[in-house]
XYZ file of N, CA and C in Angstrom:
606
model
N -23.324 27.339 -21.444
C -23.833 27.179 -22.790
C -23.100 28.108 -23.747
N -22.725 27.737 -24.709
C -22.211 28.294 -26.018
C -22.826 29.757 -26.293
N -22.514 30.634 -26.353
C -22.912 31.742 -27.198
C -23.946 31.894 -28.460
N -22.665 31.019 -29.530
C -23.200 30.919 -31.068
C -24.414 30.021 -30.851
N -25.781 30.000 -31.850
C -26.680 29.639 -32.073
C -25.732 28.029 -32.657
N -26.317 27.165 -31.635
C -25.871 25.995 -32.725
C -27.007 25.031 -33.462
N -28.470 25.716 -33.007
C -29.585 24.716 -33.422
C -29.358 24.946 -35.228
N -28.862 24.123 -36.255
C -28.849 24.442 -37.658
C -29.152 22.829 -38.387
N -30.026 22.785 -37.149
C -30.075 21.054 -37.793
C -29.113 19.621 -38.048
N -28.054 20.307 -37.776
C -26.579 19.339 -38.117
C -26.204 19.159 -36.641
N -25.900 17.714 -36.130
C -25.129 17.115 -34.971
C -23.849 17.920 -34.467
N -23.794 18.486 -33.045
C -22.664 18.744 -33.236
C -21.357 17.952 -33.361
N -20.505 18.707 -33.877
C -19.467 17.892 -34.139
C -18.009 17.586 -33.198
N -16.903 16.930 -33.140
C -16.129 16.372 -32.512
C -15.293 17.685 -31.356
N -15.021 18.700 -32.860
C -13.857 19.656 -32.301
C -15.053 20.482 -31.343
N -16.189 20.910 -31.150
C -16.940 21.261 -30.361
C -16.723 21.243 -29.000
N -16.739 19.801 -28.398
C -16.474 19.432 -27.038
C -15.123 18.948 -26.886
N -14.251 18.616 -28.058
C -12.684 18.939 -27.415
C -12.331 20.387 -27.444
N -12.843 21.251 -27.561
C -12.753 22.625 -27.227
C -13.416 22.823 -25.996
N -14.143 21.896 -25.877
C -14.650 22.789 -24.586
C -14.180 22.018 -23.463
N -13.461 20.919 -23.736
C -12.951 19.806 -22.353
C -11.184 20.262 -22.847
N -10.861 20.754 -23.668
C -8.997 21.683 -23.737
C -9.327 22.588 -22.679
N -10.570 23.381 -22.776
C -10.645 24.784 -21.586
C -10.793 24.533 -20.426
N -11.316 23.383 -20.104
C -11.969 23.300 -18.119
C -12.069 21.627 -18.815
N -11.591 21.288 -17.335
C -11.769 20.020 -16.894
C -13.009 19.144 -16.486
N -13.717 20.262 -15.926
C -15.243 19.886 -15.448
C -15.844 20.872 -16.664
N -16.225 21.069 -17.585
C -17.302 22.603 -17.967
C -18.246 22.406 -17.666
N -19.372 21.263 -17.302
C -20.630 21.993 -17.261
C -20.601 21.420 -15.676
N -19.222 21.588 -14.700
C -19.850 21.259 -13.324
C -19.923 20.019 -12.573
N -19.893 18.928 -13.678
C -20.602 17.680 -13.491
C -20.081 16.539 -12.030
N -19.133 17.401 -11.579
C -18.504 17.200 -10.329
C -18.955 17.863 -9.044
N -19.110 19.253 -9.258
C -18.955 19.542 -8.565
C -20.861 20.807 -8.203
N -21.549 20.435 -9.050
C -22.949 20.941 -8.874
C -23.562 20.100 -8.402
N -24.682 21.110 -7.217
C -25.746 20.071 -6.533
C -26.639 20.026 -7.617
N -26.780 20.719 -8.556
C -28.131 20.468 -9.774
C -27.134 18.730 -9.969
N -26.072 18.690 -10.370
C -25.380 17.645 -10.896
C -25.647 16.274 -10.189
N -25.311 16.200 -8.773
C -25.286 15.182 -7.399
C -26.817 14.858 -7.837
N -28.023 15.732 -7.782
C -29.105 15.414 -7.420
C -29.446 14.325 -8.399
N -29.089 15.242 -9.679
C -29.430 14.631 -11.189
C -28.899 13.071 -10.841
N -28.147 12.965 -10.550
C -27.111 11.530 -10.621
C -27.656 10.754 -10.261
N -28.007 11.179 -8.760
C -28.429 10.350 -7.539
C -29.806 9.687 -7.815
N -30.547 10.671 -8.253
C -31.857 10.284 -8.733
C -31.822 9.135 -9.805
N -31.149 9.088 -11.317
C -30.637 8.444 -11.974
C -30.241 7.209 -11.703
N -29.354 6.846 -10.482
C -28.991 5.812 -10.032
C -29.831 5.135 -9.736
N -31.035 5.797 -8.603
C -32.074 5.182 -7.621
C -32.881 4.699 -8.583
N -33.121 5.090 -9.580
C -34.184 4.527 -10.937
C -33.687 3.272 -11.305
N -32.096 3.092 -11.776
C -31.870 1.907 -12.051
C -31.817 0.806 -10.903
N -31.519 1.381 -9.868
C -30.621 0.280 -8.664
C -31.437 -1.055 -8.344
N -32.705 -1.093 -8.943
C -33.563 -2.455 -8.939
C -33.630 -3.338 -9.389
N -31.918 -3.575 -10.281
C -31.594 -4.136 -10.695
C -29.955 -4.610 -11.105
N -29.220 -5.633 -11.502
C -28.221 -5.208 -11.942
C -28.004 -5.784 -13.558
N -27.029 -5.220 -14.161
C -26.885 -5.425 -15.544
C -25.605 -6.194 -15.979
N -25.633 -6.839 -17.097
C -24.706 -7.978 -17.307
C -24.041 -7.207 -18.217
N -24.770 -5.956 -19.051
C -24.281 -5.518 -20.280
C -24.541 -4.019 -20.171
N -23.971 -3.336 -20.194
C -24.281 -2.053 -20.351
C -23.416 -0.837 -21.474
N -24.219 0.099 -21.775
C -23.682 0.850 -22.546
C -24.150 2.354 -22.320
N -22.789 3.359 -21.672
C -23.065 4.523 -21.637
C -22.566 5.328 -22.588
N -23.456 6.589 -23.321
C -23.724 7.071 -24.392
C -23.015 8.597 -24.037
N -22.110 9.214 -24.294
C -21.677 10.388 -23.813
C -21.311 10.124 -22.245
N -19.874 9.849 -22.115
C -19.631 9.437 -20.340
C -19.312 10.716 -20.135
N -18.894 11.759 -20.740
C -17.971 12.732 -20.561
C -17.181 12.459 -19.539
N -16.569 13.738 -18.297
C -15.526 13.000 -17.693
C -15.677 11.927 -16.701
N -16.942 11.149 -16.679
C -16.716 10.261 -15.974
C -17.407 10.319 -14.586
N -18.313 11.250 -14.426
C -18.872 11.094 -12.396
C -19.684 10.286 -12.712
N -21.022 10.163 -13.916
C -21.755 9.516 -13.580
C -21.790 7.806 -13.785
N -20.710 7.714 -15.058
C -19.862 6.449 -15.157
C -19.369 5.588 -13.613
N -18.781 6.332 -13.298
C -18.056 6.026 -11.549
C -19.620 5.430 -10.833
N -20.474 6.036 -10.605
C -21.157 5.805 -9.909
C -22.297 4.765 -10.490
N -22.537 4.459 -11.796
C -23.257 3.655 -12.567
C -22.506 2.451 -12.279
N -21.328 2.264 -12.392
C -20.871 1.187 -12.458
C -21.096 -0.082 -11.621
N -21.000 0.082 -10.370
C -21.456 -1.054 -9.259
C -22.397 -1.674 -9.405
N -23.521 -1.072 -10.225
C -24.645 -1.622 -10.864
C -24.468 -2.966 -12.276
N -23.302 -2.641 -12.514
C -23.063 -3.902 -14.204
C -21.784 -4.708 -13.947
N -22.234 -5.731 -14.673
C -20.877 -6.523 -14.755
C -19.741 -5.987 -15.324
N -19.724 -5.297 -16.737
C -19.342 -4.940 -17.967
C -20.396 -3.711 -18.584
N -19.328 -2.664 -18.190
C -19.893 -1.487 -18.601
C -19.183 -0.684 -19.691
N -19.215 -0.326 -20.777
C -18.991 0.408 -21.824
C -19.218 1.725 -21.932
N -18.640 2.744 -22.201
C -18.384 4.186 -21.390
C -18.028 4.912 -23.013
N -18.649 5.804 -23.553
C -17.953 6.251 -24.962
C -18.170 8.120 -24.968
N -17.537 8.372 -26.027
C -17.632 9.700 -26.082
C -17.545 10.211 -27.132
N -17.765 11.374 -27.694
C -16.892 11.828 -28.896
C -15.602 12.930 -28.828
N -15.414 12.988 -27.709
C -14.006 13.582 -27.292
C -13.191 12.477 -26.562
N -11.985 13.172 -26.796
C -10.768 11.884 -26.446
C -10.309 12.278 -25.985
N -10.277 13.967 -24.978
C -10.109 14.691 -23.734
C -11.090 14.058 -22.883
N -12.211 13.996 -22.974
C -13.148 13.805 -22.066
C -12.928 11.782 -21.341
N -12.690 11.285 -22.979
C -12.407 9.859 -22.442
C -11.373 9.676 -21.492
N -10.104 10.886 -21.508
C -8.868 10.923 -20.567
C -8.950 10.905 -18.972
N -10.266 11.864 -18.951
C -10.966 12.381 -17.590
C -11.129 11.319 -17.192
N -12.122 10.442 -17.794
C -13.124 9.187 -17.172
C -12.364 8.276 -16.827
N -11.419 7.860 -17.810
C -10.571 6.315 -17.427
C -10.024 6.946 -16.318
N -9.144 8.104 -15.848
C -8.883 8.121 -14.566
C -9.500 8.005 -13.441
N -10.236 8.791 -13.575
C -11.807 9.259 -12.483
C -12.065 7.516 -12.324
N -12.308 6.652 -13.294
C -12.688 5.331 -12.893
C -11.661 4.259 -12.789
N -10.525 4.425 -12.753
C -9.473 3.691 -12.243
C -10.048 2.365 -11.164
N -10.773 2.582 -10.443
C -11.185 1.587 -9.593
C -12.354 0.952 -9.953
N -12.984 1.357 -10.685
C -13.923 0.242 -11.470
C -13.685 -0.397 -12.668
N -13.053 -1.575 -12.592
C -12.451 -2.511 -13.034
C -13.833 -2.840 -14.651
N -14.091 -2.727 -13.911
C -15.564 -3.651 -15.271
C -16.448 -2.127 -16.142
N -15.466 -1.217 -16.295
C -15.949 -0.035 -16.755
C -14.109 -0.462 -18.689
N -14.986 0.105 -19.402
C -14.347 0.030 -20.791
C -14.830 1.012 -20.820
N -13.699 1.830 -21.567
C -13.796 3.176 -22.736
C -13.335 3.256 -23.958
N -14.091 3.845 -25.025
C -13.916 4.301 -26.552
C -14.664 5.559 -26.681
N -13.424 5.711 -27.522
C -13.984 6.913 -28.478
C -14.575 6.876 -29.847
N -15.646 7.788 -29.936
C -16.919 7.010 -30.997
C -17.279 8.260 -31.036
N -18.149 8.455 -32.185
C -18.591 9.849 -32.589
C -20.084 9.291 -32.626
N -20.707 8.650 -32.045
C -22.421 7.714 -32.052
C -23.353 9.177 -32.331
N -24.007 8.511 -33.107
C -24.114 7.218 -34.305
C -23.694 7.052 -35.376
N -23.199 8.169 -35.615
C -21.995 7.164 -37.084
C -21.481 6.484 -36.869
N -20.589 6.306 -35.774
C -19.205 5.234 -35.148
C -20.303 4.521 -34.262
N -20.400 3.483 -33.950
C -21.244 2.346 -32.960
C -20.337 1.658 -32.425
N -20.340 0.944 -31.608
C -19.911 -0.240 -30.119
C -20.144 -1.608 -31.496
N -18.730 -2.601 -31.307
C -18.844 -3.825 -31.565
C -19.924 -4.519 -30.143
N -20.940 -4.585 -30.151
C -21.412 -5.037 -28.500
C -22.755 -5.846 -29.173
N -22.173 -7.247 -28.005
C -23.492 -7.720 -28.322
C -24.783 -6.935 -27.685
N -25.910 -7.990 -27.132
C -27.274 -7.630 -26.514
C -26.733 -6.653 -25.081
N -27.609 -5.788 -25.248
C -27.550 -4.851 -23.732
C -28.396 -5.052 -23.273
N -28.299 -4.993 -21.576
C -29.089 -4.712 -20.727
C -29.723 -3.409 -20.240
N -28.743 -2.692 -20.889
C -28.643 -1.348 -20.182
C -28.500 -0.323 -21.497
N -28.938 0.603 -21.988
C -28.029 2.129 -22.579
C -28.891 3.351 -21.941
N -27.596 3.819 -21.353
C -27.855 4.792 -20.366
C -27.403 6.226 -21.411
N -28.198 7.527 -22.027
C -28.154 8.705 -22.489
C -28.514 10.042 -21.586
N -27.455 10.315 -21.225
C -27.437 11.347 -20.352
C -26.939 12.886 -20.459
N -28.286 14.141 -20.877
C -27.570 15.212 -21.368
C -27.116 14.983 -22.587
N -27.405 13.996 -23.697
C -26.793 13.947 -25.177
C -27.271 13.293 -26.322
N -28.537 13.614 -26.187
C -29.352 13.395 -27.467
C -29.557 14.952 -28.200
N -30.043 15.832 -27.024
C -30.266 17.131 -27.979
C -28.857 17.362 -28.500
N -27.662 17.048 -28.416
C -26.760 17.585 -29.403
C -26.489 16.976 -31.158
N -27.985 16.168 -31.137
C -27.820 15.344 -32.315
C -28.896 15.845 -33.484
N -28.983 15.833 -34.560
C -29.679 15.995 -35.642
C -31.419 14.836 -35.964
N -31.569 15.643 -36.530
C -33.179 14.250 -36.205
C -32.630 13.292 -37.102
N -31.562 13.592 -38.249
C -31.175 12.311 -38.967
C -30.508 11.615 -38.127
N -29.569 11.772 -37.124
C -28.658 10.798 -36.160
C -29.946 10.410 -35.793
N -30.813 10.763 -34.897
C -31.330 10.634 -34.041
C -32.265 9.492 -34.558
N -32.854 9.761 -35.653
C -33.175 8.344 -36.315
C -32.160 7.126 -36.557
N -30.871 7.423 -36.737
C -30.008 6.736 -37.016
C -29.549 5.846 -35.652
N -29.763 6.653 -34.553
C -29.327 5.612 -33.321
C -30.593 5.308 -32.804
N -31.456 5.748 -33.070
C -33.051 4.488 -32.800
C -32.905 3.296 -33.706
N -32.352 3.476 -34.666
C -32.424 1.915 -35.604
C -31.511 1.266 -35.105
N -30.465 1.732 -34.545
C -29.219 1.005 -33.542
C -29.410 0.243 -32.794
N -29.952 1.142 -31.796
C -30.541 0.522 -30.234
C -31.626 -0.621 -29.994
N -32.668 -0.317 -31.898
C -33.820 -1.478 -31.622
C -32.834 -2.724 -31.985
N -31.817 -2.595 -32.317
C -31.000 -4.149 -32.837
C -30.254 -4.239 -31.611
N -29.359 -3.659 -30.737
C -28.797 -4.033 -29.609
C -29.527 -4.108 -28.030
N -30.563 -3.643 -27.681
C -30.926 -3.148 -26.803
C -31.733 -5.214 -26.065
N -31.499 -5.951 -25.605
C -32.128 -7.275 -24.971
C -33.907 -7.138 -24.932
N -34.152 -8.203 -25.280
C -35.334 -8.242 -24.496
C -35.862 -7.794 -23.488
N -36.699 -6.880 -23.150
C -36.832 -6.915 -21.488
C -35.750 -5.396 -21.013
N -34.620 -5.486 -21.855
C -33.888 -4.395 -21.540
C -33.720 -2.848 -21.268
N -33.303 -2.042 -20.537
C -33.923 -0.601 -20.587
C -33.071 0.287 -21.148
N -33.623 1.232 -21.704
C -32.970 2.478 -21.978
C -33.603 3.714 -21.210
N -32.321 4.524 -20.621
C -32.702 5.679 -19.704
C -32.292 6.637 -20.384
N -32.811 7.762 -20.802
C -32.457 9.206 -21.305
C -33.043 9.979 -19.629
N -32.031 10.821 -19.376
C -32.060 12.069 -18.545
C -31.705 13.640 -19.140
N -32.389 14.614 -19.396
C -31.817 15.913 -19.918
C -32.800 17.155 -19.457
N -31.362 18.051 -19.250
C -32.525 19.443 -19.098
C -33.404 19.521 -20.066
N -34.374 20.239 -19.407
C -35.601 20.673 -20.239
C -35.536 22.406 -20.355
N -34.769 22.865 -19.611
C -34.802 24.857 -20.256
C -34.629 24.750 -21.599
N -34.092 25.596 -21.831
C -33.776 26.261 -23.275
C -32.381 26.468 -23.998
N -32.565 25.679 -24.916
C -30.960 25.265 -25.349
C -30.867 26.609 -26.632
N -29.376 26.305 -26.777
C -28.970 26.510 -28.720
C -28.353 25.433 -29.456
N -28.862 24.161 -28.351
C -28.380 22.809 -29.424
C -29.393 22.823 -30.239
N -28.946 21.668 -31.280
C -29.893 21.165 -32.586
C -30.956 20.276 -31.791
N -31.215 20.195 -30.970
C -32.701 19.892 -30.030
C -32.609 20.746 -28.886
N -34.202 20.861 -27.994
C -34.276 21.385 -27.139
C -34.625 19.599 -25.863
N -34.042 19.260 -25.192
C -34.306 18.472 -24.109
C -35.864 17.409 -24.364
N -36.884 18.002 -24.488
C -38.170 17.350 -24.953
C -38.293 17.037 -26.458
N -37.687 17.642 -27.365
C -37.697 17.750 -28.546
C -36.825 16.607 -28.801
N -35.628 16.138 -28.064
C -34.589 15.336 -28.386
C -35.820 13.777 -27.876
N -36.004 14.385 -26.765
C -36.700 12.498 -26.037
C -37.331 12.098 -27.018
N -38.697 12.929 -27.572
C -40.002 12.781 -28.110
C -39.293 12.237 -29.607
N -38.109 12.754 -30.013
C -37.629 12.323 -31.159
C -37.199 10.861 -31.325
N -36.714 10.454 -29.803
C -36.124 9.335 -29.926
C -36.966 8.036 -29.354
N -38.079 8.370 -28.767
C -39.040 7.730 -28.654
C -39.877 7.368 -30.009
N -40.025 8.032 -30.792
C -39.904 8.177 -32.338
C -39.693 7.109 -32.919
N -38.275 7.419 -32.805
C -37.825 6.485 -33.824
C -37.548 4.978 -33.020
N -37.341 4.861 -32.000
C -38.011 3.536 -31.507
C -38.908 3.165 -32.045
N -40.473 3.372 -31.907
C -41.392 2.918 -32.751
C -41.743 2.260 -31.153
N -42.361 0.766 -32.350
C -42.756 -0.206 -30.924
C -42.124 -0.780 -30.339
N -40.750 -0.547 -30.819
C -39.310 -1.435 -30.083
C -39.521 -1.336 -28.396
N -40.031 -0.049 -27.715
C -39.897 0.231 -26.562
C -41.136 0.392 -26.116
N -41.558 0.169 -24.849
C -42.881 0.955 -24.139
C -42.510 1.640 -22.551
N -42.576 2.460 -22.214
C -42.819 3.088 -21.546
C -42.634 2.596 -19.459
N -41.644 2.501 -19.148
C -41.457 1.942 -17.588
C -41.550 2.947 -16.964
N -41.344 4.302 -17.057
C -41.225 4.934 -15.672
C -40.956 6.624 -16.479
N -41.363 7.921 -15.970
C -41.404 9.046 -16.204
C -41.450 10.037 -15.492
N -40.691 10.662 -15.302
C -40.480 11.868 -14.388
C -39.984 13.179 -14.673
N -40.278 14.107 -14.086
C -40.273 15.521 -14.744
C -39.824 16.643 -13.327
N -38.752 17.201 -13.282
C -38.389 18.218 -11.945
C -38.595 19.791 -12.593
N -38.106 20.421 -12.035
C -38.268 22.013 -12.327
C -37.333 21.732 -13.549
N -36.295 21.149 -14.217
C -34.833 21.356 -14.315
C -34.452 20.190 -15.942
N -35.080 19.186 -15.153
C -34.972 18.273 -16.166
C -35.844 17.001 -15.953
N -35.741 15.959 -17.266
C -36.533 14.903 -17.351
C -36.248 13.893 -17.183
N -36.808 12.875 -17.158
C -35.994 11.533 -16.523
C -36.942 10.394 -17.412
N -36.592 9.588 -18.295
C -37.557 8.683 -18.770
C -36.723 7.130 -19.259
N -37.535 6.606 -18.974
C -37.106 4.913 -18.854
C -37.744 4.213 -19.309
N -37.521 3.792 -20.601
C -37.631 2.819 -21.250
C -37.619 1.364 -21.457
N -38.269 0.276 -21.706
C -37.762 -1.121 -21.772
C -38.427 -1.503 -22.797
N -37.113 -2.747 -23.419
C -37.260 -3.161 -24.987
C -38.207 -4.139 -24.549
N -39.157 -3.894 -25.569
C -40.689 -5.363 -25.661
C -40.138 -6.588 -26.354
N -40.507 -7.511 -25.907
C -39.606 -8.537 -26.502
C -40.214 -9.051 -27.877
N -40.751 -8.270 -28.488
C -41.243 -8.197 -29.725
C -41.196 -7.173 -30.579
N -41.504 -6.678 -31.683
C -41.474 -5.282 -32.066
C -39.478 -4.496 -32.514
């Protein structure tokens, strides 16, 4: 974690995490921590009851949990707001053919994409402002399918992002409204796990 206080209400911004993916290849681990494996694994087992025609991952950074999401979708969409980090992933996923990457600064920048089955947010809502954060709930209630899910996973300790982990969910559950209700919820020492599906109304 960063030093400087970055909670100031403002999203962080681009040069942020290409500073921090210029310094280390992995920084927060995401390869090579069992907090990381567990997080994943668990993640996966939530979705695997299904597979997806459409998907959209929200912060891939370098790419482990992309790699391993993938076998699950036809057509998977992978974005970031670093274009170091997008470098990582397209390699790392070289063998999953039905994985696409862009670079996007979401939610200002959005996916040309039709209906999803899938948007998977992992570790990257608290780095957003409650104005984004409203701004990609009005997103998601227009792309997200009928029937379709959205998964947020994030620590719950104690940040110096512009959210704290619960502060980011509860925000974005928010601004959903009635777009979403409630499939599945889980809570470890470490972090949260919550799963969403679009009502086919609302």
């Amino acid at each position: 974690m960063p030093a400087d206080d970055t909670r100031d209400g403002t999203s962080l911004a681009a040069g942020y995490f290409e500073d921090i993916f210029a310094g280390d290849d992995d920084p927060w681990s995401l390869a090579s921590s069992a907090y990381e494996a567990g997080k994943f694994a668990r993640t996966i087992a939530v979705l695997d009851d299904r597979r997806y025609a459409a998907a959209l991952e929200i912060g891939c950074a370098h790419g482990v949990l992309t790699h391993r999401l993938a076998p699950l979708c036809a057509d998977l969409l992978a974005i970031d707001i670093a274009e170091g980090a997008i470098g990582y992933a397209r390699a790392r996923c070289e063998d999953r053919p039905q994985v696409r990457f862009e670079r996007l600064a979401f939610p200002g920048q959005t996916a040309a994409t039709g209906p999803l089955d899938l948007i998977l947010m992992s570790e990257v809502v608290y780095y957003w402002s409650d104005a984004d954060i409203a701004a990609a709930g009005a997103w998601l209630r227009t792309r997200v399918a009928p029937g379709g899910r959205i998964l947020l996973v994030h620590w719950t300790g104690e940040t110096d992002y512009p959210q704290t982990g619960d502060a980011a969910v509860e925000a974005m559950f928010a601004a959903l409204g009635d777009a979403v209700s409630l499939e599945h919820a889980e809570r470890t020492e470490s972090y949260r796990l919550d799963l969403w599906t679009r009502k086919c109304q609302g």
